[in-house]
Amino acid sequence: METLNTEEITIKDIAKVCGVGVSTVSRAINNHPDISPKTKQKIADAIEEYGYIPNNSARNLRRIDGKCIAVVVKGVSNPLFADAVQIMEEEIKKRKYSMVIRYVNFDEQEVDVAIELAKEKKLAGVVFLGGYFVREKKKLQKLRIPFVLSTAGANVDNISAEEYSVFCVDDEKEGYRMTDYLIRLGHKKIAVLSGMPDDASIGKLRLKGYKRALKEHGIAVDEDLILHMKRDIRFYSMENGYQMTQELLTGRKEFTCIFAFSDAMAIGACRAIADAGKKVPDDYSVAGFDGIEMGDYYNPQLTTIKQPIHEIAMESVTMLFEILDKKSENVRRIFSCELLERESTRHRKVL
Amino acid sequence: METLNTEEITIKDIAKVCGVGVSTVSRAINNHPDISPKTKQKIADAIEEYGYIPNNSARNLRRIDGKCIAVVVKGVSNPLFADAVQIMEEEIKKRKYSMVIRYVNFDEQEVDVAIELAKEKKLAGVVFLGGYFVREKKKLQKLRIPFVLSTAGANVDNISAEEYSVFCVDDEKEGYRMTDYLIRLGHKKIAVLSGMPDDASIGKLRLKGYKRALKEHGIAVDEDLILHMKRDIRFYSMENGYQMTQELLTGRKEFTCIFAFSDAMAIGACRAIADAGKKVPDDYSVAGFDGIEMGDYYNPQLTTIKQPIHEIAMESVTMLFEILDKKSENVRRIFSCELLERESTRHRKVL
């Protein structure tokens, strides 16, 4: 038994204490504009003081109704997704659904997590953010609730538009775009910080684009300049980029430029170069991929491929709701990225 | 109706396809060491191919048993918490509990969120990460399940150790520690990038420490050098730090040093200084607070107050379980921080 009996506090008690009507308290709670800031503050104070919790029965009913969307995010610490999650949350709330987020590690199967979640609670739909979905077709079909793949490396699996909705960028094309840009700056020896050796998703596709650009410019691919991330370090992280760049710097292979397959790895590369007493972009140019906020604030500012993460997030949720409302069939939308030319890359001085 | 009938795939089917016994498949799934990598790969391939999902009934039972811990995180995008969440997840999984994370914005009440969550599912306990808990005592008492406050600005509310478990740093003392350090470097005009004007939590406490250090060194507090974060920009963010620093740089007040109450704001400050054509630390010293990973990789590396976030996370979860097992009373543990002297601060040149 608790010592305080605040559990039975109702909206009427709050109204009484404040000397206002119940409807005024209700308006204050729901943030209506037609209430004076002073009264609102008074009510807010009383609500806090008495520990009153708005008995939002409508909201609870909705929950019981299963009006919940799950967002399953691959990669706990990917800063690219923090904004996407916030946008999705707002859109989901606007439609009076509740949202549950689950973060899965790179070694977990996101589809299994979603299936487990669907057992636990009645989900209306699922957004997969940043997953891979290689050979996951059959598992996805077991979900039996609508879902969309957002910013996912789903190209690999040749998933067709009729079966699932996919919102992503063309990783091969964007890998090509950046490499082509770096070559035009005069770089011929471009090292890449890529995915795992057995990558079958975004890393593989970006690398394919890199190789195509070299080939088109008549530059031979040098396998020694293709570095793969370490398995025992967080994937696509600053630390992974740092380690790979240290290897490059202490190795015998000449290079004038680094193309990292994430901005975080590019930042790790910049730090490794600084620690070696060298400068970006004076000694080495460095380019990233993603367009995370930190790239704007880093010193030097990062040249990168900016993924339109806001648009992707918005469109993913909007389409999921259209599918739920049976207003749309499945779609496959490829978003175009933007190449941001900034401080970390420059023309290679011709010697 | 689905076109594929993979739903009825059992562990027996997988064993049959692979030409092994059921126990071998089971061992492969549970990652036993006594199985050859080749067989393991074969089984893994078959599991993927047929979309078999281990029917982990024990795990489901546990869920129904309510063996679930909720982690409620204040501040969606605080990089300080990403690691903490991962540590907590591991510890919770080790004890065979499941974990659910909820992220709440700065304008949401984390206790309300926890109470709602507890209605939705049977929770065994709650970890509040990074919350404020000003005047929340009564609400907290309504939770009726064990909880701990982790990295929380709970000092303000004078919560006593008997009532709740608290794991945090002494924000006043750490604010003092950094300011004292900067003064010893020769700085007298130290601008602070602090919390909201009406902050009653960590921002208030760190500012108190700042003022105490100035006073002890006989330096008058100059209110014009105390900047408060903007209400309409994400709190403690790079952007908020950038904007405040722009104000400082275009204002008339002289300063030689900036102490930001988060590393993210310190990074924003560094970028604003670079954009003004000035250098850190040559023209201005900049110090942060938190010890986030980015501070190691930033250029220059950030001088900061490093919170022992790993220890705090580990201890919070360990104690929550001890409380659940009735092995411990509530405790209040204050963790000491470490001052990291790095590249972004230096001795003020005496003119």
XYZ file of C-alpha atoms in Angstrom:
702
model
C 0.000 0.000 0.000
C 1.266 3.454 -0.893
C 1.186 6.210 1.655
C -0.246 8.753 -0.742
C -3.681 8.401 -2.168
C -3.251 10.497 -5.289
C -4.491 7.773 -7.557
C -8.074 8.913 -7.500
C -7.342 12.492 -8.529
C -9.689 13.345 -11.390
C -10.021 16.188 -13.823
C -12.778 17.560 -11.566
C -10.383 17.835 -8.624
C -7.931 19.784 -10.756
C -10.714 22.099 -11.958
C -11.846 22.669 -8.350
C -8.354 23.414 -7.054
C -7.786 25.924 -9.855
C -11.224 27.475 -9.602
C -12.049 26.822 -13.244
C -14.398 24.549 -15.148
C -13.596 21.026 -16.264
C -13.653 22.122 -19.906
C -10.961 24.712 -19.177
C -8.709 22.029 -17.714
C -9.407 19.854 -20.715
C -8.536 22.688 -23.083
C -5.309 23.348 -21.184
C -4.336 19.689 -21.421
C -5.053 19.605 -25.133
C -3.145 22.823 -25.744
C -6.039 24.859 -27.112
C -5.135 28.429 -28.023
C -8.189 30.028 -26.389
C -6.854 29.950 -22.870
C -4.695 32.519 -21.098
C -1.051 31.597 -20.418
C -1.608 32.405 -16.749
C -4.528 30.006 -16.357
C -2.668 27.387 -18.326
C 0.335 27.676 -16.034
C -1.888 27.426 -12.980
C -3.489 24.259 -14.292
C -0.125 22.798 -15.304
C 1.175 23.472 -11.793
C -1.819 21.788 -10.186
C -1.508 18.787 -12.496
C 2.119 18.388 -11.496
C 1.470 19.082 -7.846
C -1.255 16.479 -7.533
C 0.284 14.017 -9.918
C -2.859 13.923 -12.031
C -2.572 11.810 -15.173
C -5.049 12.682 -17.916
C -7.144 9.583 -18.277
C -6.837 9.511 -21.984
C -9.288 6.724 -22.530
C -9.572 7.449 -26.225
C -5.852 6.961 -26.577
C -5.939 3.727 -24.611
C -8.803 2.415 -26.678
C -6.837 3.102 -29.804
C -3.965 1.100 -28.401
C -6.243 -1.817 -27.670
C -7.583 -1.407 -31.187
C -4.134 -2.266 -32.460
C -3.501 1.118 -33.985
C 0.191 0.870 -33.517
C 3.003 1.151 -36.042
C 6.365 -0.436 -35.346
C 9.560 1.138 -36.618
C 12.382 -1.394 -36.698
C 15.772 0.291 -37.056
C 18.907 -1.548 -38.098
C 22.039 -0.085 -36.543
C 21.561 1.400 -33.082
C 23.907 4.294 -33.473
C 23.467 5.428 -37.063
C 23.008 9.194 -36.788
C 21.378 9.211 -40.221
C 18.308 7.563 -38.732
C 17.779 9.779 -35.683
C 16.072 12.436 -37.791
C 14.136 9.877 -39.812
C 12.711 8.386 -36.620
C 11.572 11.793 -35.400
C 9.798 12.565 -38.667
C 8.114 9.176 -38.653
C 7.006 9.639 -35.055
C 5.371 12.967 -35.883
C 3.575 11.575 -38.922
C 2.377 8.525 -37.023
C 1.119 10.629 -34.116
C -0.683 12.976 -36.501
C -2.735 10.022 -37.660
C -3.554 9.089 -34.061
C -1.561 5.905 -34.130
C 0.993 5.063 -31.501
C 4.508 4.136 -32.455
C 6.922 1.631 -31.010
C 10.607 1.664 -31.967
C 12.928 -1.300 -31.853
C 16.627 -1.044 -32.523
C 18.362 -4.150 -33.822
C 22.071 -4.768 -34.107
C 23.804 -5.659 -37.332
C 24.007 -9.295 -36.282
C 20.271 -9.578 -35.583
C 17.550 -10.417 -38.084
C 15.204 -7.462 -38.261
C 12.383 -9.535 -39.717
C 12.479 -11.953 -36.782
C 12.274 -8.984 -34.438
C 9.211 -7.677 -36.285
C 7.528 -11.078 -36.209
C 8.144 -11.325 -32.456
C 6.805 -7.808 -31.983
C 3.688 -8.649 -33.958
C 3.092 -11.576 -31.587
C 3.411 -9.314 -28.558
C 1.094 -6.569 -29.707
C -1.409 -5.937 -32.425
C 0.521 -4.004 -35.033
C -1.145 -2.273 -37.951
C 2.064 -1.992 -39.905
C 5.846 -1.972 -39.822
C 8.512 0.362 -41.199
C 11.921 -1.259 -41.622
C 14.573 1.429 -41.508
C 18.025 0.653 -42.858
C 17.748 -3.096 -43.123
C 19.325 -5.406 -45.646
C 16.786 -8.022 -46.690
C 19.076 -10.328 -48.523
C 17.272 -13.624 -49.039
C 14.603 -12.538 -46.605
C 11.703 -12.799 -49.014
C 10.071 -15.791 -47.403
C 10.400 -14.418 -43.928
C 8.908 -11.120 -44.982
C 5.909 -12.958 -46.349
C 5.327 -14.422 -42.918
C 4.756 -11.014 -41.385
C 1.199 -10.876 -42.744
C 0.803 -7.182 -41.929
C 1.638 -4.315 -44.268
C 5.183 -3.040 -44.125
C 7.558 -0.823 -46.051
C 11.313 -0.990 -46.500
C 12.860 2.407 -45.942
C 16.475 3.372 -46.775
C 17.018 -0.331 -47.199
C 19.563 -2.116 -49.345
C 16.767 -4.072 -50.879
C 17.920 -3.852 -54.473
C 19.997 -6.950 -54.060
C 17.140 -9.283 -53.561
C 15.364 -8.214 -56.734
C 12.206 -7.536 -54.827
C 9.593 -6.392 -57.292
C 7.253 -3.480 -56.754
C 4.172 -5.678 -56.585
C 5.351 -7.536 -53.533
C 6.700 -4.869 -51.223
C 7.014 -1.133 -50.992
C 10.592 0.061 -51.062
C 11.933 3.583 -50.523
C 15.630 3.870 -51.057
C 18.454 5.411 -53.033
C 20.323 3.839 -55.943
C 23.534 2.930 -54.147
C 25.365 1.837 -57.292
C 24.600 5.081 -59.075
C 25.537 7.217 -56.064
C 28.809 5.324 -55.575
C 29.502 6.030 -59.233
C 28.550 9.691 -58.872
C 31.019 10.365 -56.065
C 33.867 8.409 -57.672
C 33.334 10.168 -60.985
C 33.466 13.516 -59.171
C 36.724 12.638 -57.400
C 38.325 11.516 -60.661
C 37.316 14.803 -62.283
C 39.133 16.563 -59.428
C 42.271 14.871 -60.743
C 42.435 11.909 -58.352
C 43.486 8.583 -59.808
C 44.520 6.725 -56.670
C 41.274 6.687 -54.721
C 41.178 4.383 -51.718
C 37.736 3.179 -50.581
C 36.583 2.334 -47.075
C 33.893 -0.185 -47.969
C 31.620 -2.749 -46.306
C 32.420 -6.265 -45.206
C 34.195 -8.576 -47.655
C 30.998 -10.645 -47.947
C 28.682 -7.634 -48.112
C 25.693 -8.249 -50.342
C 23.901 -4.978 -49.815
C 24.663 -1.232 -49.852
C 28.430 -1.792 -49.520
C 28.490 -4.096 -52.519
C 26.424 -1.722 -54.627
C 28.479 1.378 -53.814
C 31.640 -0.541 -54.601
C 30.165 -1.600 -57.931
C 29.552 2.057 -58.747
C 33.118 2.941 -57.727
C 34.542 0.303 -60.054
C 32.325 1.333 -62.957
C 33.497 4.957 -62.658
C 37.156 3.919 -62.649
C 36.609 1.721 -65.683
C 34.836 4.450 -67.641
C 37.757 6.769 -66.987
C 40.256 4.113 -68.039
C 41.713 3.669 -64.533
C 42.578 0.115 -63.476
C 40.981 -1.124 -60.238
C 43.664 -1.650 -57.603
C 42.387 -4.186 -55.082
C 44.949 -2.994 -52.535
C 43.125 0.321 -52.357
C 39.820 -1.364 -51.491
C 39.646 -1.698 -47.702
C 36.958 -3.690 -45.977
C 35.620 -2.826 -42.555
C 36.673 -4.859 -39.540
C 34.190 -7.439 -38.356
C 34.861 -6.856 -34.668
C 34.287 -3.078 -34.746
C 30.865 -1.427 -35.059
C 29.980 -1.316 -38.747
C 30.194 1.959 -40.646
C 31.501 3.658 -37.486
C 34.142 6.344 -36.944
C 36.370 3.785 -35.279
C 36.183 1.430 -38.242
C 37.094 4.280 -40.603
C 39.940 5.307 -38.316
C 41.453 1.822 -38.276
C 41.238 1.301 -42.024
C 42.836 4.684 -42.667
C 45.666 3.927 -40.264
C 46.333 0.795 -42.300
C 46.386 2.847 -45.489
C 48.715 5.446 -43.991
C 51.208 2.907 -42.699
C 51.014 0.758 -45.844
C 53.082 1.053 -48.976
C 50.317 1.922 -51.412
C 50.171 5.473 -52.651
C 46.814 7.272 -52.623
C 45.657 10.888 -52.806
C 42.025 10.494 -51.833
C 39.710 8.421 -49.633
C 36.078 7.639 -50.419
C 34.360 6.284 -47.287
C 30.985 4.562 -47.578
C 29.612 6.466 -44.565
C 30.188 9.942 -43.166
C 31.098 8.427 -39.804
C 33.915 6.442 -41.427
C 35.013 9.572 -43.326
C 35.289 11.431 -40.006
C 37.361 8.557 -38.619
C 39.581 8.871 -41.711
C 40.058 12.628 -41.165
C 41.089 12.032 -37.560
C 43.577 9.303 -38.512
C 45.107 11.677 -41.065
C 45.364 14.465 -38.458
C 46.960 12.053 -35.978
C 49.551 11.198 -38.634
C 50.452 14.891 -38.834
C 48.837 15.328 -42.267
C 46.069 17.627 -43.427
C 42.691 17.271 -45.128
C 42.348 18.334 -47.924
C 45.922 19.592 -48.412
C 47.538 16.165 -48.205
C 44.546 13.899 -48.780
C 41.018 14.528 -49.950
C 38.285 12.689 -48.017
C 34.686 12.107 -49.115
C 31.825 10.429 -47.256
C 28.334 9.108 -47.874
C 25.021 9.845 -46.066
C 24.855 13.569 -45.383
C 24.637 13.388 -41.561
C 24.415 16.610 -39.568
C 27.914 16.145 -38.155
C 29.341 16.535 -41.659
C 28.155 20.173 -41.619
C 29.881 20.826 -38.309
C 33.052 18.847 -38.812
C 36.303 20.643 -39.503
C 36.811 20.477 -42.469
C 33.197 20.243 -43.618
C 32.674 16.911 -45.363
C 32.144 16.436 -49.067
C 29.461 13.773 -49.240
C 26.508 12.144 -50.978
C 23.463 13.465 -49.151
C 20.615 10.999 -48.860
C 17.208 12.763 -48.795
C 16.416 11.113 -45.483
C 13.573 13.494 -44.602
C 11.763 12.812 -47.853
C 12.390 9.085 -47.597
C 11.042 8.983 -44.029
C 8.001 11.089 -44.850
C 7.158 9.143 -47.987
C 7.644 5.763 -46.276
C 5.116 6.544 -43.571
C 2.678 8.280 -45.906
C 2.668 5.305 -48.241
C 2.324 2.823 -45.391
C -0.860 4.602 -44.336
C -2.157 4.663 -47.915
C -1.576 0.932 -48.113
C -3.356 0.456 -44.773
C -6.279 2.495 -46.113
C -6.202 0.396 -49.308
C -5.661 3.584 -51.274
C -2.477 2.362 -52.873
C -0.714 -0.676 -54.214
C 2.873 -1.375 -53.316
C 5.380 1.005 -54.851
C 9.102 1.151 -55.353
C 10.530 4.636 -55.152
C 14.173 5.391 -55.793
C 15.287 8.757 -54.431
C 18.067 10.750 -55.983
C 20.902 11.995 -53.768
C 22.793 15.252 -53.858
C 26.561 15.566 -54.052
C 27.697 18.197 -51.550
C 31.051 19.681 -52.569
C 32.641 21.030 -49.425
C 35.960 21.563 -47.677
C 37.298 18.025 -47.321
C 38.041 17.480 -51.029
C 39.990 19.544 -53.534
C 41.716 19.429 -56.894
C 44.754 17.250 -56.852
C 47.826 19.327 -57.412
C 49.504 18.120 -60.585
C 53.144 17.541 -59.720
C -3.977 -16.336 -48.557
C -0.272 -16.363 -49.245
C 1.101 -18.133 -52.270
C 3.867 -19.845 -50.307
C 3.146 -22.329 -47.620
C 6.312 -21.943 -45.624
C 4.484 -21.319 -42.409
C 4.441 -24.905 -41.330
C 8.192 -25.413 -41.713
C 9.473 -27.049 -38.538
C 12.855 -27.840 -37.099
C 12.356 -31.401 -38.395
C 12.068 -30.173 -41.993
C 15.305 -28.227 -41.644
C 17.049 -31.288 -40.197
C 15.744 -33.440 -43.069
C 16.834 -31.004 -45.769
C 20.316 -30.799 -44.267
C 20.616 -34.500 -43.620
C 21.308 -34.002 -39.919
C 19.485 -34.672 -36.673
C 17.098 -32.272 -34.973
C 19.521 -31.799 -32.094
C 22.210 -30.662 -34.527
C 19.889 -27.998 -35.904
C 19.034 -26.958 -32.375
C 22.707 -26.686 -31.469
C 23.375 -24.626 -34.591
C 20.550 -22.237 -33.694
C 21.818 -21.861 -30.151
C 25.373 -21.310 -31.300
C 26.920 -24.288 -29.556
C 30.644 -24.658 -30.155
C 30.544 -28.406 -30.838
C 29.401 -28.156 -34.424
C 31.514 -27.749 -37.542
C 31.428 -24.387 -39.311
C 30.472 -26.145 -42.537
C 27.426 -27.878 -41.044
C 26.470 -24.679 -39.261
C 26.594 -22.753 -42.524
C 24.512 -25.401 -44.267
C 21.857 -25.213 -41.566
C 21.922 -21.411 -41.562
C 21.415 -21.440 -45.339
C 18.486 -23.820 -45.082
C 16.904 -21.755 -42.324
C 17.127 -18.675 -44.505
C 16.047 -20.461 -47.657
C 12.901 -21.894 -46.093
C 12.180 -18.929 -43.897
C 12.115 -21.080 -40.779
C 11.647 -19.171 -37.551
C 12.818 -20.938 -34.395
C 9.673 -21.352 -32.335
C 11.219 -20.020 -29.223
C 8.334 -20.818 -26.953
C 10.425 -20.365 -23.834
C 11.158 -16.818 -24.883
C 7.497 -16.112 -25.575
C 6.478 -17.530 -22.241
C 8.887 -15.227 -20.539
C 7.295 -12.298 -22.305
C 3.867 -13.341 -21.133
C 5.369 -13.676 -17.672
C 6.016 -9.970 -17.768
C 9.772 -10.300 -17.633
C 10.293 -7.094 -19.485
C 12.300 -4.020 -18.558
C 11.477 -0.671 -20.112
C 14.199 1.879 -20.801
C 12.735 5.357 -21.183
C 15.223 7.739 -22.785
C 14.854 11.513 -22.659
C 16.291 13.181 -25.756
C 16.024 11.204 -28.973
C 19.314 12.237 -30.431
C 21.682 12.428 -27.478
C 24.740 10.470 -28.612
C 25.763 10.040 -24.973
C 22.921 7.582 -24.504
C 23.468 5.351 -27.544
C 26.227 3.427 -25.770
C 24.343 3.344 -22.496
C 21.351 1.763 -24.216
C 23.522 -0.922 -25.765
C 25.101 -1.826 -22.432
C 21.706 -1.962 -20.758
C 20.332 -4.150 -23.526
C 23.159 -6.648 -23.095
C 22.755 -6.786 -19.329
C 18.990 -7.176 -19.578
C 19.291 -9.942 -22.176
C 21.867 -11.745 -20.036
C 19.262 -12.034 -17.321
C 16.739 -13.450 -19.803
C 14.494 -10.438 -19.668
C 13.307 -8.637 -22.742
C 13.803 -4.914 -23.139
C 11.636 -2.252 -24.665
C 12.990 1.227 -25.399
C 10.923 4.380 -25.621
C 12.386 7.695 -26.660
C 10.648 10.800 -25.369
C 11.182 14.357 -26.506
C 12.155 17.166 -24.205
C 8.586 18.465 -24.181
C 7.134 15.119 -23.113
C 6.746 13.796 -19.574
C 8.801 10.638 -19.272
C 6.869 9.428 -16.235
C 3.577 9.613 -18.135
C 5.143 7.591 -20.914
C 6.264 4.938 -18.419
C 2.835 4.779 -16.804
C 1.220 4.333 -20.229
C 3.755 1.633 -21.072
C 3.039 -0.178 -17.831
C -0.638 -0.233 -18.789
C 0.166 -1.732 -22.175
C 2.461 -4.477 -21.002
C 3.491 -6.132 -17.800
C 6.744 -4.456 -16.898
C 9.039 -5.747 -14.192
C 10.935 -2.483 -13.932
C 11.864 0.790 -15.583
C 15.158 2.591 -16.182
C 14.783 6.326 -16.783
C 17.759 7.543 -18.766
C 18.536 11.241 -18.836
C 15.280 12.568 -17.434
C 14.687 15.599 -15.242
C 12.171 14.700 -12.513
C 11.504 18.139 -11.231
C 8.382 18.004 -9.075
C 7.619 14.534 -10.383
C 7.651 12.792 -7.021
C 3.958 12.056 -6.877
C 3.813 10.815 -10.404
C 6.757 8.534 -9.796
C 4.932 7.051 -6.837
C 2.091 6.105 -9.136
C 4.314 3.833 -11.198
C 4.074 1.075 -8.586
C 6.882 -0.944 -10.160
C 10.586 -0.674 -9.308
C 12.539 1.886 -11.288
C 15.893 3.632 -11.259
C 16.900 7.101 -12.398
C 20.027 6.945 -14.514
C 22.141 9.968 -15.575
C 19.200 12.001 -14.402
C 19.173 15.541 -13.097
C 17.365 14.345 -10.042
C 19.366 16.295 -7.484
C 17.028 19.222 -7.807
C 14.039 17.499 -6.410
C 15.825 16.430 -3.237
C 14.811 12.865 -3.761
C 16.183 10.864 -0.876
C 17.928 7.542 -1.207
C 15.179 5.674 0.614
C 12.590 6.521 -1.954
C 14.293 5.951 -5.285
C 17.539 4.707 -6.705
C 19.528 7.383 -8.476
C 22.715 6.996 -10.510
C 24.138 10.263 -11.698
C 27.022 12.693 -11.627
C 27.340 15.778 -9.430
C 26.590 18.412 -12.057
C 27.407 21.344 -9.798
C 30.781 19.929 -8.877
C 31.652 19.029 -12.471
C 30.625 22.479 -13.722
C 32.926 23.882 -11.047
C 35.741 21.515 -11.999
C 35.798 22.598 -15.640
C 35.481 26.323 -14.884
C 38.254 26.127 -12.303
C 40.453 24.406 -14.900
C 39.774 27.088 -17.509
C 40.553 29.865 -15.031
C 43.845 28.169 -14.157
C 44.653 28.245 -17.890
C 44.524 32.029 -17.586
C 40.995 32.642 -18.842
C 38.945 35.278 -17.075
C 36.287 36.003 -19.677
C 34.630 32.617 -19.993
C 31.340 32.542 -21.882
C 28.952 29.685 -21.084
C 26.478 28.006 -23.398
C 23.945 26.891 -20.803
C 20.437 25.430 -20.567
C 17.100 27.179 -20.851
C 16.539 30.347 -18.792
C 14.027 28.436 -16.630
C 16.148 25.285 -16.395
C 15.778 23.569 -13.033
C 17.984 20.572 -13.692
C 21.449 19.791 -15.046
C 21.780 23.196 -16.746
C 21.041 25.026 -13.504
C 23.456 22.892 -11.511
C 26.347 23.243 -13.951
C 25.807 26.991 -14.027
C 25.903 27.077 -10.238
C 29.278 25.333 -10.349
C 30.525 27.816 -12.952
C 29.552 30.764 -10.760
C 31.096 29.251 -7.639
C 34.431 28.781 -9.434
C 34.440 32.382 -10.663
C 33.646 33.634 -7.183
C 36.390 31.581 -5.539
C 38.888 33.051 -7.984
C 37.621 36.563 -7.355
C 36.159 37.019 -10.847
C 32.837 38.842 -11.108
C 30.008 37.000 -12.863
C 29.132 38.790 -16.100
C 25.534 37.926 -17.004
C 26.184 38.971 -20.621
C 28.556 36.032 -20.967
C 25.881 33.541 -19.872
C 23.973 32.447 -22.972
C 20.839 30.361 -22.781
C 19.853 27.864 -25.424
C 17.096 28.704 -27.875
C 13.724 27.222 -27.146
C 12.872 26.502 -30.781
C 16.057 24.549 -31.560
C 16.754 21.004 -30.342
C 18.146 21.244 -26.816
C 21.862 20.707 -26.191
C 22.364 20.279 -29.968
C 25.172 21.378 -32.291
C 22.820 23.850 -33.921
C 21.937 25.453 -30.603
C 25.641 25.817 -29.776
C 26.317 27.252 -33.212
C 23.645 29.923 -32.882
C 24.668 31.020 -29.389
C 28.294 31.284 -30.465
C 27.370 33.365 -33.511
C 25.645 35.742 -31.123
C 28.766 35.920 -28.974
C 31.019 36.514 -31.972
C 28.914 39.297 -33.403
C 28.261 40.880 -29.994
C 30.341 43.474 -28.217
C 31.383 41.424 -25.221
C 34.966 40.257 -25.122
C 35.685 36.621 -24.282
C 38.622 34.256 -24.672
C 36.958 30.945 -23.886
C 33.654 29.088 -24.232
C 32.366 26.447 -21.822
C 29.446 24.572 -23.431
C 27.192 22.389 -21.293
C 27.267 19.572 -23.873
C 29.884 18.304 -26.322
C 27.395 18.720 -29.164
C 27.055 22.432 -28.362
C 30.851 22.728 -28.078
C 31.180 21.278 -31.583
C 28.622 23.808 -32.824
C 30.732 26.519 -31.162
C 33.914 25.313 -32.897
C 32.182 25.402 -36.276
C 30.821 28.921 -35.695
C 34.335 30.073 -34.797
C 35.752 28.449 -37.968
C 33.022 30.075 -40.070
C 34.039 33.444 -38.615
C 37.572 32.842 -39.882
C 38.956 32.250 -36.386
C 40.736 29.257 -34.885
C 40.279 26.939 -31.927
C 42.280 27.047 -29.670
C 44.497 29.830 -31.089
C 41.813 32.504 -30.954
C 39.319 30.935 -28.562
C 39.455 27.934 -26.261
C 36.350 25.708 -26.271
C 35.377 23.101 -23.665
C 32.417 20.734 -23.611
C 30.620 18.368 -21.235
C 29.690 14.671 -21.640
C 32.612 12.860 -23.245
C 30.817 11.652 -26.397
C 32.746 9.624 -28.957
C 32.648 12.461 -31.480
C 34.816 14.572 -29.183
C 37.674 12.084 -29.757
C 37.328 12.378 -33.518
C 36.609 16.085 -33.826
C 39.280 18.410 -35.097
C 40.492 19.783 -32.702
C 39.839 17.047 -30.137
C 37.519 18.398 -27.458
C 38.497 19.178 -23.915
C 35.563 17.934 -21.874
C 34.097 16.483 -18.700
C 33.716 12.779 -19.379
C 30.724 11.175 -17.713
C 31.372 7.497 -16.861
C 28.354 6.494 -18.913
C 29.342 2.822 -19.176
C 29.632 2.457 -15.419
C 26.433 4.397 -14.830
C 24.511 2.224 -17.308
C 25.915 -1.013 -15.939
C 25.305 -0.080 -12.317
C 21.768 1.183 -13.012
C 20.686 -2.116 -14.511
C 22.550 -4.253 -11.978
C 20.917 -2.410 -9.104
C 17.477 -2.559 -10.698
C 17.783 -6.342 -10.792
C 18.994 -6.454 -7.187
C 15.979 -4.428 -6.178
C 13.711 -6.758 -8.169
C 15.302 -9.731 -6.389
C 14.845 -7.912 -3.070
C 18.577 -8.122 -2.514
C 18.974 -4.395 -2.131
C 17.327 -1.275 -0.828
C 17.250 1.867 -2.911
C 20.602 3.571 -3.311
C 21.891 6.905 -4.483
C 25.229 6.715 -6.255
C 27.078 9.772 -7.445
C 29.723 9.030 -10.068
C 32.813 11.124 -10.465
C 33.696 12.466 -13.903
C 37.063 12.868 -15.559
C 38.386 16.081 -17.035
C 39.925 15.311 -20.430
C 42.505 17.965 -21.369
C 42.788 17.917 -25.136
C 43.384 20.114 -28.161
C 40.483 22.570 -28.004
C 41.720 24.496 -24.961
C 45.043 26.127 -24.202
C 46.794 28.660 -22.007
C 45.631 32.152 -22.659
C 48.451 34.221 -24.042
C 49.142 37.068 -21.644
C 49.119 40.235 -23.721
